[in-house]
Amino acid sequence: MGFTSLFASDFIGRTLVLWVMWATMNFSYYGIFLWLPTQFTRKGFSLQDALLFNLIIALAQIPGYFSAAYLVERLGRKLTLVIYLFGAAIGAYFFGQQALLARDVPAILIWGSVVSFFNLGAWGVVYTYTPEMYPTLLRGTGSGWAAAVGRVFAFLAPLSVALLIGMFGRDEVVFLVFTAIMVLGGLVVLAAGPETRGTALDAPLVPRLSGA
């Protein structure tokens, strides 16, 4: 099964949902976390403080990942992913518009940890959800192309942050963009993403694919 099979009538909707999902996750993760130390120093914090803040915020990724692994079998892939994307979007909004703007250290650590917790939790769902979207004959191709699209946006994210800062000179604008992107990604999954928990992934599609 080749690349064009991803756009067959049975799979085009799933392919587009996955591409949006991977683009959202890579753009938000690499755009936010690669620039955090720089954004802290731009607000007047020392490099030592910036790296310490970054470390504390990053530690929240660990329980985020494990909590999503727990919920994904109880709430389902789709609902868990939507909740975590919206949670990360809320965290990004308050981090950029209140905590970072006010240089409020407790708020920076709290809202930064919220972003970190939910963003990495969403990643935990993505790695479960993606291969379940396709039957066995198409699973490697579909998962590989979704990841490849994500890598393109991982590359574009840091450049986009630099562009936004250059255009507007305000880190708050950057986090508004990340908020909007994660909300959009969550809405796409909510509206068009199928639930795959407990489904027989190869039926009834294998007979059709086998004869293709």
Coordinates of C-alpha atoms in Angstrom, one line a residue:
M1 CA 0.0 0.0 0.0
G2 CA 1.5 3.3 -1.1
F3 CA 1.1 7.0 -0.3
T4 CA -1.9 7.5 -2.5
S5 CA -3.9 5.0 -0.5
L6 CA -3.9 7.5 2.4
F7 CA -6.3 9.6 0.4
A8 CA -8.7 6.8 -0.6
S9 CA -12.3 7.5 0.5
D10 CA -11.9 5.2 3.5
F11 CA -8.9 7.0 4.9
I12 CA -8.7 10.6 3.7
G13 CA -10.6 11.9 6.7
R14 CA -8.3 10.0 9.1
T15 CA -5.2 11.1 7.2
L16 CA -6.1 14.8 7.4
V17 CA -7.0 14.6 11.1
L18 CA -3.6 12.9 11.8
W19 CA -1.7 15.5 9.8
V20 CA -3.4 18.3 11.6
M21 CA -2.8 16.6 15.0
W22 CA 0.9 16.0 14.3
A23 CA 1.4 19.5 13.0
T24 CA -0.3 21.0 16.1
M25 CA 1.7 18.9 18.5
N26 CA 5.1 19.5 16.9
F27 CA 4.6 23.2 16.3
S28 CA 3.4 23.9 19.8
Y29 CA 5.9 21.7 21.6
Y30 CA 9.1 22.8 19.8
G31 CA 7.9 26.4 19.5
I32 CA 7.2 26.8 23.2
F33 CA 9.9 24.8 24.9
L34 CA 12.9 25.6 22.7
W35 CA 12.3 29.3 23.2
L36 CA 11.4 29.3 26.9
P37 CA 14.9 30.2 28.3
T38 CA 15.2 33.0 25.8
Q39 CA 11.8 34.4 26.7
F40 CA 12.6 34.4 30.4
T41 CA 15.8 36.3 29.8
R42 CA 13.9 38.7 27.6
K43 CA 11.8 39.5 30.6
G44 CA 14.8 40.3 32.7
F45 CA 15.5 37.0 34.5
S46 CA 19.1 35.8 34.7
L47 CA 20.2 32.9 32.5
Q48 CA 20.6 30.8 35.7
D49 CA 17.0 31.5 36.8
A50 CA 15.7 30.9 33.2
L51 CA 17.3 27.5 33.1
L52 CA 16.0 26.6 36.6
F53 CA 12.4 27.7 35.6
N54 CA 12.7 25.6 32.4
L55 CA 13.8 22.5 34.4
I56 CA 11.0 22.8 36.9
I57 CA 8.4 23.3 34.1
A58 CA 9.8 20.3 32.2
L59 CA 9.4 18.0 35.2
A60 CA 5.6 18.4 34.9
Q61 CA 5.9 16.5 31.6
I62 CA 6.4 13.2 33.5
P63 CA 3.1 13.1 35.3
G64 CA 1.4 14.5 32.2
Y65 CA 2.6 11.6 30.1
F66 CA 1.6 8.9 32.7
S67 CA -1.8 10.5 33.4
A68 CA -2.6 10.4 29.7
A69 CA -1.5 6.7 29.5
Y70 CA -3.9 6.0 32.4
L71 CA -6.9 7.9 30.9
V72 CA -6.5 6.8 27.3
E73 CA -7.9 3.3 28.2
R74 CA -10.7 4.8 30.4
L75 CA -11.9 7.9 28.5
G76 CA -10.8 6.8 25.0
R77 CA -8.2 8.2 22.7
K78 CA -10.2 11.0 21.2
L79 CA -11.6 12.5 24.4
T80 CA -8.3 12.3 26.2
L81 CA -6.5 14.0 23.4
V82 CA -9.0 16.8 23.2
I83 CA -9.0 17.4 26.9
Y84 CA -5.2 17.6 27.0
L85 CA -4.9 19.8 23.9
F86 CA -7.5 22.2 25.5
G87 CA -5.7 22.0 28.8
A88 CA -2.4 22.9 27.2
A89 CA -4.1 25.8 25.3
I90 CA -5.5 27.2 28.6
G91 CA -2.1 26.9 30.2
A92 CA -0.4 28.7 27.2
Y93 CA -2.9 31.5 27.4
F94 CA -2.5 32.3 31.0
F95 CA 1.3 31.7 30.9
G96 CA 1.7 34.3 28.1
Q97 CA -1.0 36.9 29.0
Q98 CA -0.6 37.0 32.8
A99 CA 2.4 35.1 34.2
L100 CA 5.1 36.0 31.8
L101 CA 3.8 39.5 31.2
A102 CA 3.8 40.3 34.9
R103 CA 7.1 38.5 35.6
D104 CA 5.2 36.6 38.4
V105 CA 7.5 33.7 39.3
P106 CA 4.9 31.5 41.1
A107 CA 2.5 32.0 38.2
I108 CA 5.2 31.3 35.6
L109 CA 6.0 28.0 37.3
I110 CA 2.3 27.1 37.8
W111 CA 1.0 28.0 34.3
G112 CA 4.2 26.8 32.6
S113 CA 3.8 23.4 34.3
V114 CA 0.2 23.3 33.2
V115 CA 1.3 23.7 29.6
S116 CA 4.1 21.1 30.1
F117 CA 1.8 18.6 31.8
F118 CA -1.0 18.7 29.2
N119 CA 1.2 19.1 26.1
L120 CA 3.3 16.0 26.9
G121 CA 0.1 14.2 27.9
A122 CA -1.3 14.8 24.5
W123 CA 1.9 13.4 23.0
G124 CA 1.3 10.2 25.0
V125 CA -2.1 9.9 23.3
V126 CA -0.8 10.7 19.8
Y127 CA 1.6 7.8 19.8
T128 CA -1.3 5.5 20.8
Y129 CA -3.9 7.0 18.5
T130 CA -1.9 7.3 15.3
P131 CA -1.2 3.6 14.4
E132 CA -4.8 2.7 15.3
M133 CA -6.2 4.9 12.6
Y134 CA -5.1 2.5 9.8
P135 CA -5.4 -1.2 9.2
T136 CA -2.2 -3.3 9.2
L137 CA -1.5 -3.0 5.5
L138 CA -1.4 0.8 5.7
R139 CA -0.3 1.4 9.2
G140 CA 3.4 2.0 8.6
T141 CA 2.8 4.3 5.7
G142 CA 0.1 6.3 7.4
S143 CA 2.0 6.7 10.7
G144 CA 5.3 7.6 8.9
W145 CA 3.7 10.3 6.8
A146 CA 1.9 11.8 9.7
A147 CA 5.2 11.9 11.7
A148 CA 7.0 13.4 8.6
V149 CA 4.4 16.2 8.4
G150 CA 4.9 16.8 12.1
R151 CA 8.7 17.1 11.6
V152 CA 8.2 19.9 9.0
F153 CA 6.2 21.9 11.6
A154 CA 8.8 21.1 14.3
F155 CA 11.4 22.7 12.0
L156 CA 9.1 25.7 11.2
A157 CA 8.1 26.4 14.9
P158 CA 11.3 28.0 16.2
L159 CA 11.6 30.1 13.1
S160 CA 8.0 31.2 13.4
V161 CA 8.6 32.3 17.0
A162 CA 11.5 34.4 15.9
L163 CA 9.5 35.9 13.2
L164 CA 6.6 36.7 15.5
I165 CA 8.9 38.3 18.1
G166 CA 10.6 40.3 15.3
M167 CA 7.2 41.5 14.0
F168 CA 5.4 42.3 17.2
G169 CA 8.2 42.5 19.8
R170 CA 5.9 40.8 22.4
D171 CA 6.1 37.3 23.8
E172 CA 2.4 37.5 24.7
V173 CA 1.5 37.4 21.0
V174 CA 3.6 34.3 20.6
F175 CA 1.5 32.5 23.2
L176 CA -1.7 33.7 21.7
V177 CA -0.7 31.9 18.5
F178 CA 0.1 28.7 20.4
T179 CA -3.2 28.9 22.3
A180 CA -5.1 29.3 19.0
I181 CA -3.2 26.4 17.3
M182 CA -3.8 24.0 20.1
V183 CA -7.5 25.0 20.3
L184 CA -7.8 24.5 16.6
G185 CA -6.1 21.1 16.8
G186 CA -8.4 20.0 19.6
L187 CA -11.5 21.1 17.6
V188 CA -10.4 19.2 14.5
V189 CA -9.9 16.0 16.6
L190 CA -13.2 16.6 18.4
A191 CA -15.2 17.2 15.1
A192 CA -13.5 14.6 12.8
G193 CA -11.4 12.2 14.7
P194 CA -12.8 8.7 15.2
E195 CA -12.6 6.8 18.5
T196 CA -10.4 3.7 18.1
R197 CA -10.5 2.3 21.6
G198 CA -11.7 -1.3 21.5
T199 CA -12.2 -1.4 17.7
A200 CA -11.1 -4.2 15.4
L201 CA -8.8 -2.1 13.3
D202 CA -8.5 -4.4 10.3
A203 CA -12.2 -5.2 9.8
P204 CA -13.9 -4.6 7.5
L205 CA -11.2 -2.9 5.5
V206 CA -8.7 -5.7 4.9
P207 CA -10.6 -7.5 2.2
R208 CA -10.9 -4.4 0.2
L209 CA -7.3 -3.5 0.6
S210 CA -6.1 -7.0 -0.1
G211 CA -7.8 -6.8 -3.5
A212 CA -6.6 -3.3 -4.3

